[in-house]
Short mmCIF file of C-alpha atoms in Angstrom, two decimals:
data_model
loop_
_atom_site.label_atom_id
_atom_site.label_comp_id
_atom_site.label_asym_id
_atom_site.label_seq_id
_atom_site.Cartn_x
_atom_site.Cartn_y
_atom_site.Cartn_z
CA UNK A 1 -10.65 32.82 -48.53
CA UNK A 2 -7.49 31.20 -47.28
CA UNK A 3 -7.92 28.22 -45.02
CA UNK A 4 -6.12 28.49 -41.70
CA UNK A 5 -4.30 25.32 -40.67
CA UNK A 6 -3.40 25.09 -37.02
CA UNK A 7 -0.38 23.01 -36.02
CA UNK A 8 -1.20 19.57 -34.72
CA UNK A 9 -0.68 19.10 -30.98
CA UNK A 10 -0.23 15.54 -29.76
CA UNK A 11 -2.31 15.10 -26.57
CA UNK A 12 0.31 12.60 -25.38
CA UNK A 13 3.12 15.19 -25.63
CA UNK A 14 2.83 15.99 -21.94
CA UNK A 15 3.84 12.40 -21.13
CA UNK A 16 6.54 12.22 -23.80
CA UNK A 17 9.45 12.48 -21.36
CA UNK A 18 7.98 9.70 -19.23
CA UNK A 19 7.55 7.46 -22.28
CA UNK A 20 11.10 8.14 -23.46
CA UNK A 21 12.57 7.66 -19.99
CA UNK A 22 10.16 5.39 -18.08
CA UNK A 23 10.57 5.12 -14.31
CA UNK A 24 12.92 2.45 -13.01
CA UNK A 25 12.07 0.71 -9.75
CA UNK A 26 14.32 -1.66 -7.85
CA UNK A 27 13.34 -3.67 -4.76
CA UNK A 28 16.60 -4.97 -3.28
CA UNK A 29 16.77 -7.48 -0.42
CA UNK A 30 20.50 -8.26 -0.71
CA UNK A 31 22.29 -4.94 -0.16
CA UNK A 32 21.25 -4.53 3.49
CA UNK A 33 20.97 -7.21 6.12
CA UNK A 34 18.16 -5.62 8.13
CA UNK A 35 15.93 -3.85 5.59
CA UNK A 36 14.67 -3.76 2.02
CA UNK A 37 16.06 -1.05 -0.26
CA UNK A 38 13.57 0.51 -2.68
CA UNK A 39 15.11 2.67 -5.42
CA UNK A 40 13.06 4.89 -7.71
CA UNK A 41 14.54 6.76 -10.69
CA UNK A 42 12.26 8.75 -12.97
CA UNK A 43 11.66 12.03 -14.72
CA UNK A 44 10.99 14.73 -12.15
CA UNK A 45 7.50 16.18 -11.91
CA UNK A 46 5.55 18.18 -9.31
CA UNK A 47 4.38 16.10 -6.35
CA UNK A 48 6.33 12.95 -7.24
CA UNK A 49 8.05 12.70 -3.83
CA UNK A 50 4.72 12.81 -2.01
CA UNK A 51 3.31 10.25 -4.44
CA UNK A 52 6.10 7.74 -3.74
CA UNK A 53 6.11 8.29 0.03
CA UNK A 54 2.32 7.97 0.09
CA UNK A 55 2.42 4.60 -1.66
CA UNK A 56 5.07 3.21 0.69
CA UNK A 57 3.22 4.58 3.71
CA UNK A 58 -0.10 3.07 2.65
CA UNK A 59 1.58 -0.32 2.55
CA UNK A 60 2.33 0.20 6.26
CA UNK A 61 6.08 0.20 5.65
CA UNK A 62 8.43 1.75 8.19
CA UNK A 63 10.90 4.08 6.46
CA UNK A 64 14.12 3.87 8.48
CA UNK A 65 16.30 5.82 6.05
CA UNK A 66 15.77 7.77 2.86
CA UNK A 67 17.88 9.78 0.44
CA UNK A 68 16.12 12.11 -1.97
CA UNK A 69 17.54 14.07 -4.88
CA UNK A 70 15.34 15.78 -7.46
CA UNK A 71 17.33 18.84 -8.51
CA UNK A 72 16.98 19.36 -12.25
CA UNK A 73 14.93 17.13 -14.50
CA UNK A 74 15.54 13.80 -12.80
CA UNK A 75 14.17 12.28 -9.61
CA UNK A 76 16.27 9.75 -7.66
CA UNK A 77 15.12 8.26 -4.35
CA UNK A 78 16.44 5.52 -2.10
CA UNK A 79 14.26 4.21 0.73
CA UNK A 80 15.27 1.72 3.43
CA UNK A 81 12.03 0.09 4.57
CA UNK A 82 10.78 -2.72 6.81
CA UNK A 83 7.40 -4.13 7.70
CA UNK A 84 5.68 -3.38 11.01
CA UNK A 85 7.70 -6.12 12.74
CA UNK A 86 11.01 -4.66 11.55
CA UNK A 87 11.56 -7.39 8.95
CA UNK A 88 12.39 -7.22 5.25
CA UNK A 89 9.66 -7.07 2.61
CA UNK A 90 9.73 -10.58 1.13
CA UNK A 91 6.12 -11.15 0.07
CA UNK A 92 6.10 -11.61 -3.70
CA UNK A 93 2.69 -9.97 -4.18
CA UNK A 94 3.77 -6.88 -2.25
CA UNK A 95 7.02 -6.57 -4.23
CA UNK A 96 5.14 -6.97 -7.53
CA UNK A 97 2.68 -4.31 -6.41
CA UNK A 98 5.50 -1.84 -5.60
CA UNK A 99 7.13 -2.38 -8.98
CA UNK A 100 3.79 -2.01 -10.75
CA UNK A 101 2.51 1.20 -9.14
CA UNK A 102 5.89 2.97 -9.01
CA UNK A 103 6.97 1.70 -12.42
CA UNK A 104 5.99 2.81 -15.94
CA UNK A 105 2.44 1.43 -15.78
CA UNK A 106 1.69 3.18 -12.53
CA UNK A 107 2.87 6.67 -13.52
CA UNK A 108 0.18 8.74 -15.17
CA UNK A 109 -0.59 12.42 -15.23
CA UNK A 110 -2.46 11.91 -11.97
CA UNK A 111 -0.27 9.53 -10.06
CA UNK A 112 -2.15 9.95 -6.82
CA UNK A 113 -5.06 7.90 -8.11
CA UNK A 114 -2.87 4.84 -8.42
CA UNK A 115 -2.41 4.48 -4.70
CA UNK A 116 -4.83 1.94 -3.21
CA UNK A 117 -4.51 2.86 0.42
CA UNK A 118 -7.17 4.97 2.09
CA UNK A 119 -8.85 6.27 -1.01
CA UNK A 120 -12.38 6.57 -2.23
CA UNK A 121 -13.60 4.05 -4.77
CA UNK A 122 -11.58 0.92 -3.98
CA UNK A 123 -13.40 -2.28 -4.91
CA UNK A 124 -13.49 -3.58 -1.36
CA UNK A 125 -15.75 -0.72 -0.29
CA UNK A 126 -18.00 -0.53 -3.32
CA UNK A 127 -20.10 2.56 -4.11
CA UNK A 128 -20.12 5.30 -1.55
CA UNK A 129 -20.43 9.01 -0.86
CA UNK A 130 -17.55 10.80 0.87
CA UNK A 131 -18.43 13.28 3.63
CA UNK A 132 -15.97 15.83 5.03
CA UNK A 133 -16.67 17.47 8.37
CA UNK A 134 -14.68 20.03 10.31
CA UNK A 135 -15.68 21.93 13.40
CA UNK A 136 -15.04 22.56 17.08
CA UNK A 137 -14.36 19.42 19.08
CA UNK A 138 -16.31 18.52 22.22
CA UNK A 139 -17.07 15.35 24.22
CA UNK A 140 -19.66 13.06 22.59
CA UNK A 141 -19.48 14.73 19.16
CA UNK A 142 -18.55 11.56 17.27
CA UNK A 143 -21.42 9.71 18.92
CA UNK A 144 -23.91 12.38 17.81
CA UNK A 145 -22.58 12.34 14.23
CA UNK A 146 -22.94 8.55 14.09
CA UNK A 147 -26.51 8.77 15.44
CA UNK A 148 -27.55 11.30 12.77
CA UNK A 149 -26.20 9.12 9.97
CA UNK A 150 -27.90 6.03 11.37
CA UNK A 151 -31.25 7.82 11.71
CA UNK A 152 -31.04 8.92 8.08
CA UNK A 153 -30.30 5.31 7.01
CA UNK A 154 -26.68 5.83 6.03
CA UNK A 155 -24.18 3.06 6.59
CA UNK A 156 -20.61 4.11 7.49
CA UNK A 157 -18.14 1.89 5.61
CA UNK A 158 -14.94 3.77 6.39
CA UNK A 159 -14.22 6.74 8.62
CA UNK A 160 -11.22 8.50 10.07
CA UNK A 161 -11.27 11.22 12.69
CA UNK A 162 -8.47 13.53 13.85
CA UNK A 163 -8.62 16.10 16.63
CA UNK A 164 -6.08 18.84 17.26
CA UNK A 165 -6.17 22.16 19.12
CA UNK A 166 -9.90 21.87 19.90
CA UNK A 167 -10.75 21.22 16.25
CA UNK A 168 -12.07 17.98 14.75
CA UNK A 169 -11.75 16.83 11.14
CA UNK A 170 -13.60 13.78 9.81
CA UNK A 171 -13.68 11.97 6.49
CA UNK A 172 -16.47 9.41 6.29
CA UNK A 173 -17.46 7.09 3.45
CA UNK A 174 -21.14 6.21 3.57
CA UNK A 175 -23.69 4.43 1.43
CA UNK A 176 -27.37 3.61 1.60
CA UNK A 177 -28.01 0.99 4.28
CA UNK A 178 -30.47 -0.84 2.00
CA UNK A 179 -29.03 -0.60 -1.52
CA UNK A 180 -25.36 -0.30 -0.43
CA UNK A 181 -24.97 2.27 -3.20
CA UNK A 182 -23.78 5.86 -3.23
CA UNK A 183 -26.35 8.45 -2.19
CA UNK A 184 -26.81 11.17 -4.83
CA UNK A 185 -30.31 12.41 -3.92
CA UNK A 186 -29.82 16.20 -3.39
CA UNK A 187 -32.74 16.45 -0.95
CA UNK A 188 -31.43 13.63 1.20
CA UNK A 189 -27.91 15.05 1.18
CA UNK A 190 -29.24 18.51 2.02
CA UNK A 191 -31.07 17.17 5.07
CA UNK A 192 -27.97 15.32 6.23
CA UNK A 193 -25.79 18.39 5.71
CA UNK A 194 -28.11 20.62 7.73
CA UNK A 195 -28.32 18.16 10.63
CA UNK A 196 -24.57 17.61 10.70
CA UNK A 197 -23.92 21.36 10.62
CA UNK A 198 -26.33 21.80 13.52
CA UNK A 199 -24.42 19.23 15.57
CA UNK A 200 -21.01 20.66 14.70
CA UNK A 201 -22.09 24.21 15.52
CA UNK A 202 -23.39 23.20 18.93
CA UNK A 203 -24.31 26.45 20.70
CA UNK A 204 -22.42 28.61 18.24
CA UNK A 205 -24.43 30.68 15.75
CA UNK A 206 -21.56 31.38 13.36
CA UNK A 207 -21.72 29.20 10.24
CA UNK A 208 -17.93 29.43 9.94
CA UNK A 209 -17.57 27.36 13.11
CA UNK A 210 -18.45 24.19 11.18
CA UNK A 211 -18.35 23.05 7.57
CA UNK A 212 -19.52 19.99 5.66
CA UNK A 213 -18.98 18.90 2.07
CA UNK A 214 -19.74 15.90 -0.14
CA UNK A 215 -17.69 14.19 -2.83
CA UNK A 216 -18.21 11.35 -5.28
CA UNK A 217 -14.61 11.35 -6.49
CA UNK A 218 -11.16 10.18 -5.42
CA UNK A 219 -9.28 11.39 -2.38
CA UNK A 220 -6.65 10.17 0.04
CA UNK A 221 -7.92 10.28 3.60
CA UNK A 222 -4.76 11.23 5.49
CA UNK A 223 -3.80 13.80 2.85
CA UNK A 224 -7.27 15.29 2.98
CA UNK A 225 -7.34 15.44 6.80
CA UNK A 226 -4.05 17.36 6.74
CA UNK A 227 -5.45 19.73 4.13
CA UNK A 228 -8.66 20.31 6.07
CA UNK A 229 -6.93 21.12 9.37
CA UNK A 230 -4.30 23.23 7.59
CA UNK A 231 -7.04 25.26 5.86
CA UNK A 232 -8.77 25.54 9.25
CA UNK A 233 -5.50 27.03 10.61
CA UNK A 234 -5.31 24.62 13.51
CA UNK A 235 -1.60 25.42 13.75
CA UNK A 236 -2.57 28.82 15.20
CA UNK A 237 -3.88 27.25 18.38
CA UNK A 238 -1.30 29.21 20.33
CA UNK A 239 -0.59 26.24 22.54
CA UNK A 240 -4.19 26.04 23.78
CA UNK A 241 -5.30 22.49 23.20
CA UNK A 242 -7.63 19.94 24.64
CA UNK A 243 -4.82 17.41 24.65
CA UNK A 244 -2.69 16.89 27.70
CA UNK A 245 0.78 18.44 27.54
CA UNK A 246 3.04 16.46 25.27
CA UNK A 247 5.97 14.77 27.02
CA UNK A 248 9.45 15.98 26.04
CA UNK A 249 9.92 12.97 23.72
CA UNK A 250 6.92 14.14 21.65
CA UNK A 251 7.98 17.77 21.26
CA UNK A 252 9.69 18.14 17.89
CA UNK A 253 12.71 20.38 17.45
CA UNK A 254 12.32 22.17 14.13
CA UNK A 255 14.76 24.67 12.65
CA UNK A 256 14.81 26.58 9.36
CA UNK A 257 18.17 27.80 8.07
CA UNK A 258 19.52 29.03 4.78
CA UNK A 259 22.01 27.18 2.58
CA UNK A 260 23.80 30.12 0.96
CA UNK A 261 25.93 27.96 -1.33
CA UNK A 262 23.02 26.29 -3.16
CA UNK A 263 20.22 28.76 -2.50
CA UNK A 264 18.00 26.43 -0.44
CA UNK A 265 16.17 26.75 2.82
CA UNK A 266 17.07 23.81 5.06
CA UNK A 267 14.30 22.48 7.30
CA UNK A 268 15.54 20.15 10.03
CA UNK A 269 13.12 18.07 12.13
CA UNK A 270 14.21 16.05 15.14
CA UNK A 271 11.58 14.24 17.17
CA UNK A 272 10.42 10.86 18.42
CA UNK A 273 10.19 8.45 15.52
CA UNK A 274 6.82 6.99 14.56
CA UNK A 275 5.01 5.51 11.61
CA UNK A 276 4.01 7.86 8.77
CA UNK A 277 6.24 10.69 10.05
CA UNK A 278 7.88 11.34 6.68
CA UNK A 279 4.51 11.32 4.92
CA UNK A 280 3.07 13.90 7.33
CA UNK A 281 6.04 16.24 6.85
CA UNK A 282 6.25 15.92 3.04
CA UNK A 283 2.47 16.28 2.77
CA UNK A 284 2.54 19.53 4.76
CA UNK A 285 5.46 21.02 2.83
CA UNK A 286 3.69 20.16 -0.45
CA UNK A 287 0.41 21.72 0.69
CA UNK A 288 2.33 24.85 1.70
CA UNK A 289 3.60 25.11 -1.91
CA UNK A 290 7.19 24.17 -1.13
CA UNK A 291 9.29 21.89 -3.35
CA UNK A 292 11.71 19.39 -1.81
CA UNK A 293 14.91 19.19 -3.86
CA UNK A 294 16.99 17.06 -1.51
CA UNK A 295 16.29 15.21 1.71
CA UNK A 296 18.10 13.01 4.17
CA UNK A 297 15.98 10.86 6.51
CA UNK A 298 17.31 8.63 9.28
CA UNK A 299 16.12 7.07 12.53
CA UNK A 300 18.29 6.16 15.49
CA UNK A 301 16.37 3.96 17.89
CA UNK A 302 13.29 5.86 19.05
CA UNK A 303 14.43 9.18 17.53
CA UNK A 304 14.16 10.50 13.98
CA UNK A 305 16.19 13.11 12.15
CA UNK A 306 14.87 14.52 8.88
CA UNK A 307 16.47 17.23 6.77
CA UNK A 308 14.78 18.86 3.76
CA UNK A 309 16.31 21.29 1.26
CA UNK A 310 13.39 23.30 -0.06
CA UNK A 311 12.32 26.32 -2.08
CA UNK A 312 8.91 27.83 -2.67
CA UNK A 313 7.27 26.94 -5.98
CA UNK A 314 8.24 30.40 -7.26
CA UNK A 315 11.90 29.60 -6.58
CA UNK A 316 12.23 31.78 -3.49
CA UNK A 317 13.66 30.67 -0.15
CA UNK A 318 12.30 31.43 3.31
CA UNK A 319 13.89 34.79 4.00
CA UNK A 320 11.65 36.38 6.62
CA UNK A 321 11.20 35.31 10.22
CA UNK A 322 7.44 35.22 9.68
CA UNK A 323 7.76 32.62 6.91
CA UNK A 324 10.11 30.49 9.01
CA UNK A 325 7.83 30.66 12.05
CA UNK A 326 4.82 29.63 9.95
CA UNK A 327 6.65 26.59 8.57
CA UNK A 328 7.71 25.54 12.06
CA UNK A 329 4.16 25.86 13.42
CA UNK A 330 2.62 23.97 10.49
CA UNK A 331 5.10 21.11 10.78
CA UNK A 332 4.57 20.89 14.55
CA UNK A 333 0.82 20.69 13.97
CA UNK A 334 1.26 18.01 11.27
CA UNK A 335 3.36 15.87 13.62
CA UNK A 336 0.99 16.27 16.59
CA UNK A 337 -2.22 15.56 14.66
CA UNK A 338 -1.39 11.89 14.37
CA UNK A 339 0.24 11.54 17.80
CA UNK A 340 -2.13 9.85 20.23
CA UNK A 341 -1.67 9.89 23.98
CA UNK A 342 -4.76 7.77 24.46
CA UNK A 343 -5.73 4.20 25.08
CA UNK A 344 -6.81 2.23 22.04
CA UNK A 345 -10.07 0.27 21.89
CA UNK A 346 -10.36 -2.15 18.99
CA UNK A 347 -13.61 -3.89 18.20
CA UNK A 348 -14.48 -6.30 15.41
CA UNK A 349 -17.48 -7.82 13.60
CA UNK A 350 -20.26 -5.95 11.87
CA UNK A 351 -22.27 -3.62 14.11
CA UNK A 352 -23.51 -0.09 14.36
CA UNK A 353 -20.81 2.44 15.20
CA UNK A 354 -23.55 4.38 16.92
CA UNK A 355 -23.78 1.92 19.78
CA UNK A 356 -20.03 1.86 20.39
CA UNK A 357 -19.65 5.64 20.41
CA UNK A 358 -22.73 5.97 22.64
CA UNK A 359 -21.25 3.56 25.18
CA UNK A 360 -17.97 5.47 25.16
CA UNK A 361 -19.81 8.73 25.73
CA UNK A 362 -21.95 7.29 28.54
CA UNK A 363 -18.77 6.15 30.28
CA UNK A 364 -17.35 9.67 30.13
CA UNK A 365 -14.75 8.94 27.46
CA UNK A 366 -13.65 11.36 24.77
CA UNK A 367 -12.58 10.04 21.35
CA UNK A 368 -9.35 11.70 20.23
CA UNK A 369 -8.81 9.71 17.03
CA UNK A 370 -10.80 6.99 15.32
CA UNK A 371 -10.52 4.64 12.38
CA UNK A 372 -13.50 2.68 11.04
CA UNK A 373 -13.23 0.19 8.19
CA UNK A 374 -15.69 -2.37 6.83
CA UNK A 375 -14.87 -5.15 4.37
CA UNK A 376 -17.73 -7.46 3.46
CA UNK A 377 -19.52 -8.53 6.63
CA UNK A 378 -16.67 -7.68 8.96
CA UNK A 379 -15.59 -4.40 10.56
CA UNK A 380 -12.46 -3.53 12.50
CA UNK A 381 -12.72 -0.20 14.28
CA UNK A 382 -10.21 1.62 16.48
CA UNK A 383 -10.95 4.40 18.96
CA UNK A 384 -8.24 6.34 20.79
CA UNK A 385 -9.88 7.62 23.96
CA UNK A 386 -9.26 9.53 27.20
CA UNK A 387 -11.52 10.49 30.06
CA UNK A 388 -13.39 13.79 30.20
CA UNK A 389 -10.40 15.53 31.84
CA UNK A 390 -7.88 14.35 29.27
CA UNK A 391 -6.36 11.69 31.50
CA UNK A 392 -5.68 8.03 30.64
CA UNK A 393 -8.63 5.69 31.11
CA UNK A 394 -8.53 3.88 34.46
CA UNK A 395 -8.81 0.11 34.87
CA UNK A 396 -12.30 0.33 36.41
CA UNK A 397 -13.72 2.07 33.34
CA UNK A 398 -12.01 -0.37 31.00
CA UNK A 399 -13.54 -3.29 32.86
CA UNK A 400 -16.97 -1.65 32.61
CA UNK A 401 -16.48 -1.33 28.85
CA UNK A 402 -15.53 -4.98 28.61
CA UNK A 403 -18.73 -6.00 30.34
CA UNK A 404 -20.99 -3.71 28.31
CA UNK A 405 -19.41 -4.10 24.88
CA UNK A 406 -17.85 -7.53 25.13
CA UNK A 407 -21.14 -9.43 25.41
CA UNK A 408 -22.03 -8.85 21.76
CA UNK A 409 -18.70 -8.15 20.08
CA UNK A 410 -15.02 -8.85 20.30
CA UNK A 411 -13.23 -6.09 22.26
CA UNK A 412 -9.49 -5.65 22.57
CA UNK A 413 -8.12 -2.90 24.82
CA UNK A 414 -4.53 -1.79 24.48
CA UNK A 415 -2.54 1.02 26.06
CA UNK A 416 -0.99 3.14 23.37
CA UNK A 417 2.79 2.73 23.60
CA UNK A 418 3.09 6.44 22.86
CA UNK A 419 2.04 7.20 26.44
CA UNK A 420 4.13 4.54 28.12
CA UNK A 421 7.66 5.20 29.31
CA UNK A 422 8.71 1.81 28.07
CA UNK A 423 7.74 2.80 24.56
CA UNK A 424 10.83 4.97 24.20
CA UNK A 425 12.67 1.98 22.78
CA UNK A 426 9.70 0.49 20.97
CA UNK A 427 9.77 1.11 17.23
CA UNK A 428 6.99 -1.23 16.17
CA UNK A 429 3.83 -2.19 18.00
CA UNK A 430 0.22 -1.29 18.60
CA UNK A 431 0.49 2.38 17.75
CA UNK A 432 1.89 1.52 14.33
CA UNK A 433 -0.52 -1.23 13.42
CA UNK A 434 -3.83 -0.53 15.05
CA UNK A 435 -5.16 2.68 13.55
CA UNK A 436 -6.42 1.71 10.10
CA UNK A 437 -6.88 -1.84 8.87
CA UNK A 438 -8.65 -1.39 5.53
CA UNK A 439 -5.49 -0.66 3.56
CA UNK A 440 -4.01 -4.02 4.54
CA UNK A 441 -6.74 -5.67 2.46
CA UNK A 442 -7.19 -3.06 -0.26
CA UNK A 443 -3.83 -3.57 -1.92
CA UNK A 444 -4.81 -7.10 -2.94
CA UNK A 445 -8.51 -6.46 -3.56
CA UNK A 446 -8.14 -3.35 -5.73
#
């Protein structure tokens, strides 16, 4: 009987083009007087633009300009970036990190796992279990979730919460409050899931109103929050939202046109500039299965203009009005999810999040967004809050919070520049630095 010999297939063949033409990264502080220029040239692959933007965003860089070209087999990007204070990136460790993760050693078949910011499994947070929650938002919900976890002896190490169009999405990283290890007991997780579902459902009997899930793997928090709310179709809110009406400066102007000459759909976004704006837009286009071939990003003072030349993954453009309207709605939702019109309460030192959220609830405050991070014995948590009617928190309530919280912990209260008229000309400040603090430490601890 003849012996069949199958041709040998090199498992590294998939990465052959990357090995032949490794990525080239340049961090230039001489070409421009007011910013650092980051250039990335590499073989094109699906999701590479989001990967690069995600890494720069997790370093808390402000992208003032960007030029993207990835038509064909090559990917060429130029980013003009500054730090949160509008200064060049001069720290040697940060520059080395950029060159390492965007260079040949950082590019693998799963590039997203190389990014240290806001992910599961970084060394600074140790073992954990990731919990995803999505449901209908209501006052006091975050406080009740925190109480359930505390009663079941779970310690929250990192958490982020977004609310939009009466929906809430949470990603929490928890571990056992005694062993500080990940919880993998199915009975214990089942009890927690049932109690959390009960809280999220509230008075609703439909199981589809709320969902919970657990993960022991890697994920990127902001990316996952976008995916969760997109899958929940929060963009179909029809304008009915628990948030106050957005001021004109917050309302993005989004158009979708066709470039007949090159066969692209051109998505143009003009809105108030803010941190992470490019990431939110690229993330949403990627999750909607669109490929960005070219892009031109610029900011002029407080305003941003972003232009994307896209096609669907199957090569088609947006030809119907229904497709165009859906893209516009999804991008509007992605921009608004991170916009906060609330005051920001920052508190530090290790303590139970339960007590803080309970105090906020007892004072009639509603948490619109929240970021919780714990490194070692220290925690820095941020809560964006409004009163029960969606209005800014008055001075009397703030003073009451100072008296009740400030006795046992450090409390810093700031008004979000997004809601202040003077913030029109402010391009760096509290809103861009206060939301999540863990990633500032992770990049050197990972």
